[in-house]
Each structure stands twice: as structure tokens, then as C-alpha cells.
CSV table of C-alpha atoms in Angstrom, one decimal:
chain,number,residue,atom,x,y,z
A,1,UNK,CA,-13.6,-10.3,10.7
A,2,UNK,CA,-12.6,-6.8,11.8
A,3,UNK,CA,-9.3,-7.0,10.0
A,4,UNK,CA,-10.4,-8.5,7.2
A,5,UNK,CA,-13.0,-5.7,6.6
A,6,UNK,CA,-9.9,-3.4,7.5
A,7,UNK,CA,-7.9,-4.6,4.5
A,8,UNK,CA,-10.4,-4.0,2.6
A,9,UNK,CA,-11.7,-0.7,0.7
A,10,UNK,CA,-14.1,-0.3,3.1
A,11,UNK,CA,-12.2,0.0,6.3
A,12,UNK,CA,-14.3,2.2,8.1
A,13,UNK,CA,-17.4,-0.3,8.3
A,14,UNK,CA,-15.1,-2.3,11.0
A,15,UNK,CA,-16.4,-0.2,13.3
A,16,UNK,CA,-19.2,-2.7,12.9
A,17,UNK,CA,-17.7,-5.4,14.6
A,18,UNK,CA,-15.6,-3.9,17.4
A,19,UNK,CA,-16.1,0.1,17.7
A,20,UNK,CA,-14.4,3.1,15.9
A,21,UNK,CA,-12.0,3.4,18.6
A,22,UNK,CA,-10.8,-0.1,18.4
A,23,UNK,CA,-11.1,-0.2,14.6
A,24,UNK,CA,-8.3,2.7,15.0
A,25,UNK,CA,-6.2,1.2,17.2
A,26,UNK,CA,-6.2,-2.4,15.1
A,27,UNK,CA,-5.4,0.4,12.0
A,28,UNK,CA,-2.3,2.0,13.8
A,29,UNK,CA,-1.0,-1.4,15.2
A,30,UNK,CA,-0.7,-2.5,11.7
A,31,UNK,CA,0.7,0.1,10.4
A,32,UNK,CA,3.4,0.5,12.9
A,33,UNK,CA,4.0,-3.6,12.7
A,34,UNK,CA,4.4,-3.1,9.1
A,35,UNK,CA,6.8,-0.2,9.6
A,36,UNK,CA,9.0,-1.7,12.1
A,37,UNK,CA,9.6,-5.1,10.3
A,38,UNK,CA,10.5,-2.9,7.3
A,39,UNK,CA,13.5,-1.0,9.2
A,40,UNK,CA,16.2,-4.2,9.6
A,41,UNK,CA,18.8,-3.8,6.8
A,42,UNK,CA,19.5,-7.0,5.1
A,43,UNK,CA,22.5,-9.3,5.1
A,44,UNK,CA,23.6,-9.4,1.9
A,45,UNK,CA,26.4,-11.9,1.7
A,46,UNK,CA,23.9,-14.2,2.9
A,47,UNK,CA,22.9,-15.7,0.1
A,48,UNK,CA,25.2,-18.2,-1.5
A,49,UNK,CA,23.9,-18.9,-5.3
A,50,UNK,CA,23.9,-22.1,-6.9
A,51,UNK,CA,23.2,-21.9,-10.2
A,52,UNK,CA,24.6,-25.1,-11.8
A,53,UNK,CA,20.9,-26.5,-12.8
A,54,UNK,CA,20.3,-26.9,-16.6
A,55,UNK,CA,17.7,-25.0,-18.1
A,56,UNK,CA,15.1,-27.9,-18.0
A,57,UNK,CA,15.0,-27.5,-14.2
A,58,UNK,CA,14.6,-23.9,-14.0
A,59,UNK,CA,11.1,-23.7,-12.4
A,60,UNK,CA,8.8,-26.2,-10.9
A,61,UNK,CA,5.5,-25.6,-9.9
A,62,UNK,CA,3.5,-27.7,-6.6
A,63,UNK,CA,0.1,-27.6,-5.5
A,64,UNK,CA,-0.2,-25.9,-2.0
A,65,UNK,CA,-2.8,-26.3,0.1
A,66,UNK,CA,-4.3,-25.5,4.0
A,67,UNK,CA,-7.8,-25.6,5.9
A,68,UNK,CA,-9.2,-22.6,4.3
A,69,UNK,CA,-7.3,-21.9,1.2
A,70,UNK,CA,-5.5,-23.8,-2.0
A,71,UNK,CA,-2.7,-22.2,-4.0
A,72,UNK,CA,0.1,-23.0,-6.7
A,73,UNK,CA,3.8,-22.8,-4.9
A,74,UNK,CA,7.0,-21.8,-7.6
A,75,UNK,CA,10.3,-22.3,-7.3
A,76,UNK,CA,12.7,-20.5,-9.3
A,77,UNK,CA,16.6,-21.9,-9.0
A,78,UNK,CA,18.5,-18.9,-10.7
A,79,UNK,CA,16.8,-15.6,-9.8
A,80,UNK,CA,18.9,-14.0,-12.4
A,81,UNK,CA,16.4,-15.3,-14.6
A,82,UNK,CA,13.5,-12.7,-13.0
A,83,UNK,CA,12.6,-9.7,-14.4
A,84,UNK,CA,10.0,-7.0,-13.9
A,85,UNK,CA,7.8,-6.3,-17.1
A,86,UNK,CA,5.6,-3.7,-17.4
A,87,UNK,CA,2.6,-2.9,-20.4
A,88,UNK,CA,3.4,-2.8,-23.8
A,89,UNK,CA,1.2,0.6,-24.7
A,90,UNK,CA,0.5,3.9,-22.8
A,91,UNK,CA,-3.0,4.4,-20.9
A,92,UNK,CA,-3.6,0.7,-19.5
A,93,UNK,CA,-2.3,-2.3,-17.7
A,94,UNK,CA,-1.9,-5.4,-19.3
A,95,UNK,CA,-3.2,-9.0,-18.1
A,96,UNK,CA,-0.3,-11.3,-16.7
A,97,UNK,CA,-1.4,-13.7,-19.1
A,98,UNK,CA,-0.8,-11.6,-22.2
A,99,UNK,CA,2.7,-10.3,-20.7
A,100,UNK,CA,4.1,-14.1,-20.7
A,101,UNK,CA,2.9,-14.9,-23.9
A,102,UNK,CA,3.9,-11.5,-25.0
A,103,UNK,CA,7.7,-11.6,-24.1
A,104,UNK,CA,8.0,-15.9,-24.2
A,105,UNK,CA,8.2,-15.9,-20.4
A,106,UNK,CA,8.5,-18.6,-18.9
A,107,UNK,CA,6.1,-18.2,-16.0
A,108,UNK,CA,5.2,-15.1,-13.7
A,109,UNK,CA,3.2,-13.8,-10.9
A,110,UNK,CA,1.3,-10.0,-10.2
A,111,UNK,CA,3.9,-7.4,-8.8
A,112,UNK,CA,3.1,-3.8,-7.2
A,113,UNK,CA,0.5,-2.0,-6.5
A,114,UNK,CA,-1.7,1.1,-7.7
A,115,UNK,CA,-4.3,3.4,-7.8
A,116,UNK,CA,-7.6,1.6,-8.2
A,117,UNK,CA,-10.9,3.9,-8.4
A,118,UNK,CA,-13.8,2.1,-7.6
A,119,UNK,CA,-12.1,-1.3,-7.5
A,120,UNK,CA,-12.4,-0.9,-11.4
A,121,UNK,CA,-8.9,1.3,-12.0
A,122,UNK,CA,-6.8,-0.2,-15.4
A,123,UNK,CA,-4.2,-0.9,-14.3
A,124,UNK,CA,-1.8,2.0,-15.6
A,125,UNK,CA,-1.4,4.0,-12.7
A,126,UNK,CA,1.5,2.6,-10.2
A,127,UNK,CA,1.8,3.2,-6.7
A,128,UNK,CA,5.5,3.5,-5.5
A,129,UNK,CA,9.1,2.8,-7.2
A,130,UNK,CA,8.9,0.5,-10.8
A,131,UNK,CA,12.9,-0.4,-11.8
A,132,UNK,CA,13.4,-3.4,-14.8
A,133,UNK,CA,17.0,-3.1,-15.8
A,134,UNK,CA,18.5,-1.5,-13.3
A,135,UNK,CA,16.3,1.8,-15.2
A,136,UNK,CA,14.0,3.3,-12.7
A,137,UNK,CA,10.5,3.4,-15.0
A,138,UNK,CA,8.4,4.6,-12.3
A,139,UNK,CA,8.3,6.3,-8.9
A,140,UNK,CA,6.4,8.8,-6.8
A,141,UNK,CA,9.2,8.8,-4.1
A,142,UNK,CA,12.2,11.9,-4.0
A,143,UNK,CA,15.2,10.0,-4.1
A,144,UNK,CA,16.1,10.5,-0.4
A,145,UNK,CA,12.5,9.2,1.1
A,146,UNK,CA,12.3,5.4,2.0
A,147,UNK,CA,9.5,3.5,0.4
A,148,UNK,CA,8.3,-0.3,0.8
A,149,UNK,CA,10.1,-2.3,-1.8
A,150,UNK,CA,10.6,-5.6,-3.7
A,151,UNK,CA,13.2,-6.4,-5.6
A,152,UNK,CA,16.2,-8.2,-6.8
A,153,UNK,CA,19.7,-7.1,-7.7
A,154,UNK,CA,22.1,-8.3,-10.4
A,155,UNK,CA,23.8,-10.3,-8.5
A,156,UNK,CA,19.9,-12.4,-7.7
A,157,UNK,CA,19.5,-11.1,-4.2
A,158,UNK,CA,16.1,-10.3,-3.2
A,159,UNK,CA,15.7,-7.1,-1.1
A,160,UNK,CA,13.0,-6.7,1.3
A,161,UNK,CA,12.4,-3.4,3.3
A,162,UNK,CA,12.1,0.3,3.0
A,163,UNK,CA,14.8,1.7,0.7
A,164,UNK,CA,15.6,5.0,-1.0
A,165,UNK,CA,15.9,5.1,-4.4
A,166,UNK,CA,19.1,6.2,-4.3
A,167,UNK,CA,19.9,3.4,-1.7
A,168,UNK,CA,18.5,0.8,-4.5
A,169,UNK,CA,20.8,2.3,-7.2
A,170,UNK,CA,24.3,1.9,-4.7
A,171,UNK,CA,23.1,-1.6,-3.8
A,172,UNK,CA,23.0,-2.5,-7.8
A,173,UNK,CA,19.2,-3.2,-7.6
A,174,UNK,CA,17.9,-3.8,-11.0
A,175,UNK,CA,14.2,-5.1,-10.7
A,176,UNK,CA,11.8,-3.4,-8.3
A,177,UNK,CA,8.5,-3.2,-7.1
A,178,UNK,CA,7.0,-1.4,-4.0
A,179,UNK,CA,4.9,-3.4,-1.7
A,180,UNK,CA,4.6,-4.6,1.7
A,181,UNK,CA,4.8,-6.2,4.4
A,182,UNK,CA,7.8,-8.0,5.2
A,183,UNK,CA,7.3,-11.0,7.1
A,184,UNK,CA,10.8,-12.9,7.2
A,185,UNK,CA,14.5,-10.9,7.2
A,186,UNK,CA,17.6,-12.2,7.8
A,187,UNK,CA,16.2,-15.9,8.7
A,188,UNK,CA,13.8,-14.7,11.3
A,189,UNK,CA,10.2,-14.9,11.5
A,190,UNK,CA,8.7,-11.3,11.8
A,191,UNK,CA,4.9,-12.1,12.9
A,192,UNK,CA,6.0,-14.3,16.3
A,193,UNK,CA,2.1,-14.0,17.9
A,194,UNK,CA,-1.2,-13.7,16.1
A,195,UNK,CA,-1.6,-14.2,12.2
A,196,UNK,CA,-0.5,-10.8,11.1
A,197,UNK,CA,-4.0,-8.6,11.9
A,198,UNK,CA,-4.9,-8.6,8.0
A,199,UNK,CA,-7.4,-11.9,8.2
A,200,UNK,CA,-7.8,-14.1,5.3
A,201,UNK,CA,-7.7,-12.7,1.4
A,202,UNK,CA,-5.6,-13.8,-2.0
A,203,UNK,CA,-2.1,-13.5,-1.2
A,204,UNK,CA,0.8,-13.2,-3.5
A,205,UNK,CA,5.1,-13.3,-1.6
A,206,UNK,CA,8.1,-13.9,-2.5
A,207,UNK,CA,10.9,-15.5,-0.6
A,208,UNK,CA,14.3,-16.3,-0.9
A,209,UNK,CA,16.8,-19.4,0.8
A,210,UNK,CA,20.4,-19.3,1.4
A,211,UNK,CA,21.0,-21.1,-2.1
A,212,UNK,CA,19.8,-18.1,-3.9
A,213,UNK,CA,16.1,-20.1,-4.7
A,214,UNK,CA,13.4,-17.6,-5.2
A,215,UNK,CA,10.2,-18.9,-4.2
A,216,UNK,CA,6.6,-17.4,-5.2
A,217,UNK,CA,3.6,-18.2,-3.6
A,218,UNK,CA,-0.1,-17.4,-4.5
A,219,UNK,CA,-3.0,-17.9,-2.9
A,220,UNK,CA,-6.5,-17.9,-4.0
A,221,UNK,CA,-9.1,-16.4,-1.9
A,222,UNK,CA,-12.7,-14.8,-2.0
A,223,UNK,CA,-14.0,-18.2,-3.0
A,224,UNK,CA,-16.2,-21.1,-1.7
A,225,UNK,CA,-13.5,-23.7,-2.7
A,226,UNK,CA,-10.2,-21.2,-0.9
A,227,UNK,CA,-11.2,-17.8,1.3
A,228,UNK,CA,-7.6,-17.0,0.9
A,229,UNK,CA,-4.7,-17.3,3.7
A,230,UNK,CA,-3.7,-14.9,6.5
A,231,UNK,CA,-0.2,-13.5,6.6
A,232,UNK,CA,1.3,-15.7,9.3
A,233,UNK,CA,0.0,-18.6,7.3
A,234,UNK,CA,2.2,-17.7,4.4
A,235,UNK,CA,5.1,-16.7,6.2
A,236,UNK,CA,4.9,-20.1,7.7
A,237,UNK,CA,5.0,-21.7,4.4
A,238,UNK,CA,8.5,-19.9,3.7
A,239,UNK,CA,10.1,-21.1,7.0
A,240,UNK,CA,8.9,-24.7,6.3
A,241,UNK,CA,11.3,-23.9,3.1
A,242,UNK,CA,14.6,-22.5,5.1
A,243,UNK,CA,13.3,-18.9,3.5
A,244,UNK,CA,16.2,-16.0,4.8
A,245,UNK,CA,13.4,-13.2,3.4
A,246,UNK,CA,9.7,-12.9,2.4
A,247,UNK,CA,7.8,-10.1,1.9
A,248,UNK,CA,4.5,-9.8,0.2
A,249,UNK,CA,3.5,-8.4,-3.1
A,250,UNK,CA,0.3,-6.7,-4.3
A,251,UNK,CA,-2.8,-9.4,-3.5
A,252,UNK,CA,-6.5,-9.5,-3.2
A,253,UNK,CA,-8.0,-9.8,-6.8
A,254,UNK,CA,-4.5,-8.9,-8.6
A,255,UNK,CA,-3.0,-12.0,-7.4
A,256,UNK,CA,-2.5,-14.8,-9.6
A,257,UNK,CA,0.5,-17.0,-11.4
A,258,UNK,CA,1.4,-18.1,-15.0
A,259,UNK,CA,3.0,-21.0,-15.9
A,260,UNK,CA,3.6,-22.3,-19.7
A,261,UNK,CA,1.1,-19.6,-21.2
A,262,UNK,CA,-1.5,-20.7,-18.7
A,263,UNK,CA,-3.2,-19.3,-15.8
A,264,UNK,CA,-3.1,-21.6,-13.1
A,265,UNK,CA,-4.5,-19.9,-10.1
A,266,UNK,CA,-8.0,-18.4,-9.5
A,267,UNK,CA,-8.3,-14.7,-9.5
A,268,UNK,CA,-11.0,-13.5,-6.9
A,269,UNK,CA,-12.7,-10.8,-9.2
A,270,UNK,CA,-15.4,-11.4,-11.1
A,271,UNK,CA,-13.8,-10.3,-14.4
A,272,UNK,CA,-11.4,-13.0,-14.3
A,273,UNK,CA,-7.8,-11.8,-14.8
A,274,UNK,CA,-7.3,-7.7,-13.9
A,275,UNK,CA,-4.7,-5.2,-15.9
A,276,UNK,CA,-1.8,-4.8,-13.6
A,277,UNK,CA,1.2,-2.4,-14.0
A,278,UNK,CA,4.2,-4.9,-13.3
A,279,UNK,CA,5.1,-8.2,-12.9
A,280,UNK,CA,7.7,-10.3,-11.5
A,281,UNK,CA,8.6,-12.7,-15.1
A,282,UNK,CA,11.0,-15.6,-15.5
A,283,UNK,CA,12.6,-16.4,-18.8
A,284,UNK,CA,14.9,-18.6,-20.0
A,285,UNK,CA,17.2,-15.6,-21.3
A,286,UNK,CA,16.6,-12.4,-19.0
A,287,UNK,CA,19.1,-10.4,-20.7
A,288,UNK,CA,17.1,-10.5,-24.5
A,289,UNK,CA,14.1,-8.7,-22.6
A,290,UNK,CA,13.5,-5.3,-23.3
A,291,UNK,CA,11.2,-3.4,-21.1
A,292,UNK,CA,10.3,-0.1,-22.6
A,293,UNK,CA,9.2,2.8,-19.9
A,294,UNK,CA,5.6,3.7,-21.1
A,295,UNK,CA,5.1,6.4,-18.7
A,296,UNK,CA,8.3,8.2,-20.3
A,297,UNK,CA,7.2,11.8,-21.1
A,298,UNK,CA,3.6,11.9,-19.8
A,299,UNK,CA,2.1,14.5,-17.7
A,300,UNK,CA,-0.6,12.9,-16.3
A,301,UNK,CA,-1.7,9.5,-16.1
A,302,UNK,CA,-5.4,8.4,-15.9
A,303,UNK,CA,-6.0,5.2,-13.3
A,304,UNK,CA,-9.3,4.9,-15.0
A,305,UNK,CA,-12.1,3.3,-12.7
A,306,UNK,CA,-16.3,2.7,-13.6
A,307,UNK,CA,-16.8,4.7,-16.8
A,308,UNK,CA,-13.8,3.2,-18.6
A,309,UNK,CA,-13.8,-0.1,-17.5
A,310,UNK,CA,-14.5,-2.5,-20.3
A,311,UNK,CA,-16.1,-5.3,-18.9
A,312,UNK,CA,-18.0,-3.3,-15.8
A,313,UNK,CA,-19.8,-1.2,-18.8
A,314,UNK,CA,-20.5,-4.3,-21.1
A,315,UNK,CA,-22.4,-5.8,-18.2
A,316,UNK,CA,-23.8,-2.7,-17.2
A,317,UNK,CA,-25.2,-2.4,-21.0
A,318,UNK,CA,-26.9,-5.8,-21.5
A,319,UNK,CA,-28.7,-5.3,-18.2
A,320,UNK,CA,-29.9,-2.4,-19.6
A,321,UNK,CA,-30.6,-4.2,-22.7
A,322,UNK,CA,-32.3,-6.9,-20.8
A,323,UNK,CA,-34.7,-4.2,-18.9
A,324,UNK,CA,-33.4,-4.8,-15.7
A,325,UNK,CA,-32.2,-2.4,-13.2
A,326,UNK,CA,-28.5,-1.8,-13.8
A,327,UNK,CA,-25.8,-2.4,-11.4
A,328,UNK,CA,-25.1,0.9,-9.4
A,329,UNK,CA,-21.4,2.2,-10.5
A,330,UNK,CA,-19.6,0.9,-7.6
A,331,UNK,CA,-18.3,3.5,-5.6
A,332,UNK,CA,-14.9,3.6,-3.1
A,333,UNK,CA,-17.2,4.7,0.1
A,334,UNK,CA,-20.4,3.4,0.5
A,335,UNK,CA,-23.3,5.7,1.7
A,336,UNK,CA,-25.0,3.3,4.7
A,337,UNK,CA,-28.1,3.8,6.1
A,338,UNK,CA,-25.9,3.8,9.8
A,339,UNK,CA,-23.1,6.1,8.3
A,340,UNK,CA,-19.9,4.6,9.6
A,341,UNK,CA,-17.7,6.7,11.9
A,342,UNK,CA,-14.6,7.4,9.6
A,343,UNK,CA,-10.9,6.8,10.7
A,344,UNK,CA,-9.0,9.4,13.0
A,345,UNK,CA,-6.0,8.7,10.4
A,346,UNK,CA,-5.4,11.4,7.9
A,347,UNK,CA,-5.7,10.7,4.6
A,348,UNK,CA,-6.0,6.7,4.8
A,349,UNK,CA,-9.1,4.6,4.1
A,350,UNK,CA,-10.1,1.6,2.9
A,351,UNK,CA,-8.0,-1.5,2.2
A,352,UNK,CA,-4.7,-1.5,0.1
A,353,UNK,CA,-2.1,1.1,0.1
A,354,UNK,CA,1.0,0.6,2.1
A,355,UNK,CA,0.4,0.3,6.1
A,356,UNK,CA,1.7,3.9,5.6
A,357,UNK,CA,-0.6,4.6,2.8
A,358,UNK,CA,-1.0,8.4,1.2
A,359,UNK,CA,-3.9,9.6,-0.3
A,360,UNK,CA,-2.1,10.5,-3.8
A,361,UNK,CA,0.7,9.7,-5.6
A,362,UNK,CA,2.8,12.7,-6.7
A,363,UNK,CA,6.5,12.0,-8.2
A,364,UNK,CA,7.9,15.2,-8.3
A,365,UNK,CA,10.6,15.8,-11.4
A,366,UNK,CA,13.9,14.2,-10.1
A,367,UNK,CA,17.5,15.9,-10.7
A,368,UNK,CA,19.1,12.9,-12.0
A,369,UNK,CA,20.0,12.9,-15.4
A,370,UNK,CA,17.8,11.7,-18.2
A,371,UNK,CA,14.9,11.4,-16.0
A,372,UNK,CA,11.3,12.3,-17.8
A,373,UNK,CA,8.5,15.1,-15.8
A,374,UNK,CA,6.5,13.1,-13.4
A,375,UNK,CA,3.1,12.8,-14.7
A,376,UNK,CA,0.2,13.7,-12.9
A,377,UNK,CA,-2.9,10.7,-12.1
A,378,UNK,CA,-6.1,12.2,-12.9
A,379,UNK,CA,-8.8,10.3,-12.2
A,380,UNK,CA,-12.0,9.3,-14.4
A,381,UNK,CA,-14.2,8.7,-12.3
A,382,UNK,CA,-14.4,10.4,-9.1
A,383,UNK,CA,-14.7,8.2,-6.3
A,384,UNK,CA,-11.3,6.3,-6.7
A,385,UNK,CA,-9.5,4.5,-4.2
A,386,UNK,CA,-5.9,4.2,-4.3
A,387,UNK,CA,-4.9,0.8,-2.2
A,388,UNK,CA,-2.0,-1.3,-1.2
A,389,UNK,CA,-1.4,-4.0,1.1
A,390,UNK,CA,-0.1,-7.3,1.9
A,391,UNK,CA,-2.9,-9.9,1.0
A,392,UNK,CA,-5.7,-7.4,1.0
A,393,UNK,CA,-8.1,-6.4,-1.5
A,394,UNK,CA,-8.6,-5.5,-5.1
A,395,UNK,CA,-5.6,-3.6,-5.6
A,396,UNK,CA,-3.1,-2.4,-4.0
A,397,UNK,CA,-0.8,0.3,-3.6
A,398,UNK,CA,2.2,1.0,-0.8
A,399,UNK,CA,3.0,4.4,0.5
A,400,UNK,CA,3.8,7.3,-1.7
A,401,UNK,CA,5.0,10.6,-1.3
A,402,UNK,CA,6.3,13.6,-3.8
A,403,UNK,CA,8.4,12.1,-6.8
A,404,UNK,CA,12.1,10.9,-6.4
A,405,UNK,CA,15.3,12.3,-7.0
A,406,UNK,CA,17.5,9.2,-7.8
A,407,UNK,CA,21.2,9.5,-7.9
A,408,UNK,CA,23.0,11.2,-10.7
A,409,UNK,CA,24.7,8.1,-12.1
A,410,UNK,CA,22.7,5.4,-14.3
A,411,UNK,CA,20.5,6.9,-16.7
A,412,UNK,CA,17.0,6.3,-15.4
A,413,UNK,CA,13.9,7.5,-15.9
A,414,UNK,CA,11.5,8.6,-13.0
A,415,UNK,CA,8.1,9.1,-13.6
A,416,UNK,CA,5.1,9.4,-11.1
A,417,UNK,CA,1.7,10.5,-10.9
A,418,UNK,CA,-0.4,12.9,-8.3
A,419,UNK,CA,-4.2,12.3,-8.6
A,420,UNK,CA,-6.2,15.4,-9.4
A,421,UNK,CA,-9.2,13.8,-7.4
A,422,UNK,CA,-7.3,12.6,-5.4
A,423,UNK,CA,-7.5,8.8,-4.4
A,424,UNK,CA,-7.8,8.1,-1.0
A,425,UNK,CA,-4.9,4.7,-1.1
A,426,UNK,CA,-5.7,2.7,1.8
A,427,UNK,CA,-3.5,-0.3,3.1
A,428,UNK,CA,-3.9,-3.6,1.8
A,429,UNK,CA,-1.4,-6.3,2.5
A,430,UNK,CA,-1.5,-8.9,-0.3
């Protein structure tokens, strides 16, 4: 229960269940598990693609299911056909849903993480590195830092680990995400004893076999009918599947898949499908996609939270309407009547934000050519939370540090965003 709370926005109420000085100790083990498995560079040449399926067989989709949990399992044979998609407009995320049907995907899962006030953020405020056509569209990360990322190069290989941009621009990386952890590299298994210390929440990963077959997995959780899957449980579904890598992408209530226009997993929030800032589409011609960078030229960038969130304030007014009590405006620390002891770890708290999460994003202006200011996250409503990890919580958002400074050669854009109240990220696998 303890690290299930501590994947959560709440982490410091594990103290509940085993002590503040234990709860810090299960913190730091993660996050120096995470870290480690992240370090191992990948074999690239071990991937041998075959791509000879017609179009027809491009993606199948299977029922998955364990004791606690039930999720949909994708395979995609060419992952040349993958992109990363971002919104269509400035100042929100968009539903994965409404992305698909937007660009005539084919299907699609939930990608990286981001800032998330009160559980309620929109969506438009990424945490990490965003790259769709080999163009960098995003990142908070100087050019020389490592961060946690996802992603796939042109060749199809998908990279797993901590890379700096300019790393992802030698190795021809062309769609990215950042998240974390990494739970298979090179063919071996990463979590060899316990589940993976993160308990049981929606889960969203990506693998890849020798043939070059991507597969996606999601897994509903936070619900009578599937409480969601730990990460060894996931990691175990990859190896039953000859998986080289795996690594997770954002989970908790951002986790979900698309197949055919339709939504065919169970998000865990209450508002049914949540704005997200990326996703990981497949379409039957990759190269007619054209993903515009909507944070080009801003200078700050609002993750939204409470008082902007649509469907929070519609409930909020017909309980007013109705004469009840409204809902208190959720907020990213709780004030209990037994104040929790908070976390001897700087700047991290709560559940999702890489297992090496910062408190703010802020991309600094890069020196590669053609790159846009870095735009700075300002935050609606005060108490937001900015959160990133493997299968944990609402949202979630990996590690960030001061804005990159990609390599002078392909013309991309960097953009990030610092938080003027700034959100405390915390780690959340997904």
C-alpha cells in the first residue's frame, strides 16, 4: 500500500503505513532503481525489421488480462508507421480520441507526461523532450543534460533510456517522448526481485522484439472490475513476447488506447478521457502527417488546473445549483488533521514526475538554429502538482531541468516552460 500511496500525488501520507523514515528510503530506492536501469546504452543493430506484411495486417488488437487487472494488448508490425502527434491549437491538450479521428490514425495510445495542478491541469504543459519528425517541439532539457526518454528513430528502432538531446539528434531519433522507467534493455529483464516498488495503478509501455514489432500495452486501473497492474507484471508480459526493450509511458488516469475511432480501454478519472500533450499514433501513411509545433513562439504556457477545468467547474456549478455543498477545489497537498511528515527530498512530492522528478520545468532558449524562446508555465491555480511516473497517478511528468541546447544541425524547435508557482512534479511511473 505504501508504494502505491507513493506513486501517488500524495506521497507524503505513506508515512501512514510504514514511517517517514521508511517512506524515504522506499522514495530514494526508486528513484535510484529507476536511474540505474536507465544508464545501459542500447544495441542498436539488434533489431532486424520485417516489414513485408500488407497493410490489412498492420495492427491487431487482444484482450489482456491478470488477477487484479484487464487491459487491451497492440501489436504494431512496422513501427515506421508510429508517430508522435501533439494538439491541434495553443493553450490545451487534446483527447486521444479526437487526435485519431483528427489525423485518420489508425489507432494510438497516451505518451509523455506533464504538469498537472490539482490533478485537473489541460493538458498543454509537457514535462521533458516532445520530437515528431525528427523536429524537436518541446523540451525543458539543455541539450547536453540526459533526460528519460521514449522514442523511435527512422529506421523503427525504439530507444529506451536517458539521452541528451543532442544524443537523440546523432542517433536519427525522430519521435520522442520523455518518461520512465525502463524495465527491459537489451533482452534482459530489469526488475529481477519484487514487482517494481510502485504497487498497482493504470499502466501504459511500450516494447519492442527482434523483428522490429512494437508492442503497446494498457492497463486499466482504479476500478472495481481492474485496480491496475504493478510494473513487474507488465514487464512480464513483454518477456512472455521475446520483448528486447520496454519502458513505460505516462499512466494513471492518462492511460488509455484507440483503435478504429474508438476508445477501447477504461480511463480511471472520473471525467472519462483527459487532454494530454502527445501521443504515440499509427497510420497507414506516416509520412502525409504533419505535426505543427503549438508551443512555437510562446513565452509562457499555462498547465491550467481547478478554475479552468471544464468539466470540474460544470460539476462544481450544478451542485451549487442543486443547493448542495460544493465539492472543495481539490488541492495537490492535503491539509490532515495528523499533518504528514514531508519528504527529506528536495523539491519532490507526490506521485508522477520522473524518479528524478524537478519541481519546475524551465527550457532555457537553445543555440541551435531556428529554435523558438522557451516559454515560461504559469500556473492558474496555485496548488499544482507537476507529476511523472511509470504506472502512477493522474498525470505524469519525468525529470526536468533548464531548457536544451540541441545540436546545430536539423532545424528544430525547442520550447519549454518554468512554472511561476512552481509545481512541485513528483514521480509517477505509469
Amino acid at each position: 500500500m505504501a508504494k502505491t500511496v507513493i506513486t501517488t500525488q500524495h506521497r507524503d501520507w505513506a508515512w501512514i503505513f510504514v514511517g517517514a523514515q521508511r517512506r524515504d528510503e522506499m522514495v530514494l530506492e526508486m528513484q535510484n532503481l529507476t536511474e540505474i536501469n536507465s544508464i545501459e546504452k542500447q544495441d542498436l543493430n539488434a533489431v532486424q525489421f520485417n516489414t513485408s506484411r500488407p497493410i490489412e495486417s498492420l495492427v491487431k488488437v487482444e484482450d489482456i488480462s491478470g488477477q487484479f487487472w484487464k487491459g487491451k494488448r497492440m501489436y504494431v508490425y512496422d513501427p515506421r508507421t508510429i508517430r508522435v502527434v501533439v494538439p491541434a491549437k495553443q493553450g490545451e491538450g487534446e483527447r486521444i480520441t479526437s487526435m485519431v479521428q483528427r489525423t485518420g490514425a489508425v489507432a494510438g495510445v497516451n505518451g509523455g507526461g506533464f504538469n498537472d495542478p490539482d490533478g485537473l491541469g489541460n493538458g498543454f504543459a509537457p514535462i521533458g523532450a516532445i520530437m515528431s519528425g525528427g523536429n524537436i517541439l518541446y523540451t525543458d532539457q539543455e541539450g547536453s543534460n540526459p533526460q528519460q526518454i521514449v522514442g523511435f528513430t527512422k529506421e523503427g528502432t525504439l530507444i529506451i533510456g536517458k539521452y541528451t538531446i543532442n544524443e537523440l539528434l546523432k542517433l536519427g531519433v525522430s519521435e520522442a517522448v520523455s518518461f520512465y522507467p525502463r524495465v527491459i534493455a537489451n533482452g534482459k529483464p530489469l526488475i529481477t526481485s519484487g514487482d517494481g516498488g510502485w504497487g498497482r495503478a493504470p499502466r501504459t509501455a511500450v516494447g519492442q522484439k527482434a523483428d522490429g514489432t512494437v508492442i503497446f500495452i494498457v492497463i486499466d486501473g482504479r476500478q472495481t472490475s481492474s485496480v491496475g497492474a504493478t510494473l513487474k507484471e507488465v514487464q512480464d508480459l513483454f518477456l512472455e513476447d521475446d520483448v528486447i526493450n520496454a519502458g513505460f509511458l505516462d499512466g494513471g488516469a492518462s492511460s488509455e488506447m484507440v483503435y478504429l475511432n474508438e476508445l477501447i480501454t477504461k480511463p480511471s478519472s472520473r471525467y472519462g478521457e483527459r487532454r494530454l500533450p502527445s501521443a504515440f499514433l499509427v497510420f497507414d501513411h506516416p509520412e502525409k502527417v504533419d505535426v505543427k509545433n503549438i508551443w512555437a513562439g510562446l513565452t509562457t504556457i499555462d498547465p491550467g488546473g481547478a478554475a479552468t477545468h471544464p468539466e470540474f467547474q460544470k460539476e462544481q456549478a450544478e451542485l451549487r445549483a442543486q443547493g448542495k455543498l460544493p465539492t472543495p477545489t481539490p488541492k495537490a497537498t492535503p491539509t490532515p488533521s495528523v499533518k504528514p511528515e514531508s519528504t527529506n527530498e528536495a523539491g519532490k512530492s507526490g506521485a508522477s514526475a520522473s524518479p528524478s522528478g524537478t519541481e519546475s520545468v524551465k527550457p532555457n532558449i537553445s543555440d541551435k538554429p531556428n529554435t523558438t524562446t522557451s516559454p515560461t508555465t504559469s500556473a492558474t491555480s496555485g496548488s499544482g502538482t507537476a507529476t511523472t511516473a511509470p504506472g502512477g497517478t493522474t498525470s505524469t511528468k519525468p525529470s526536468t531541468t533548464p531548457s536544451p541546447t540541441p545540436s546545430a544541425t536539423p532545424k528544430a524547435t525547442t520550447n519549454g516552460a518554468t512554472t511561476s508557482a512552481t509545481p512541485t512534479p513528483s514521480v509517477k511511473p505509469n
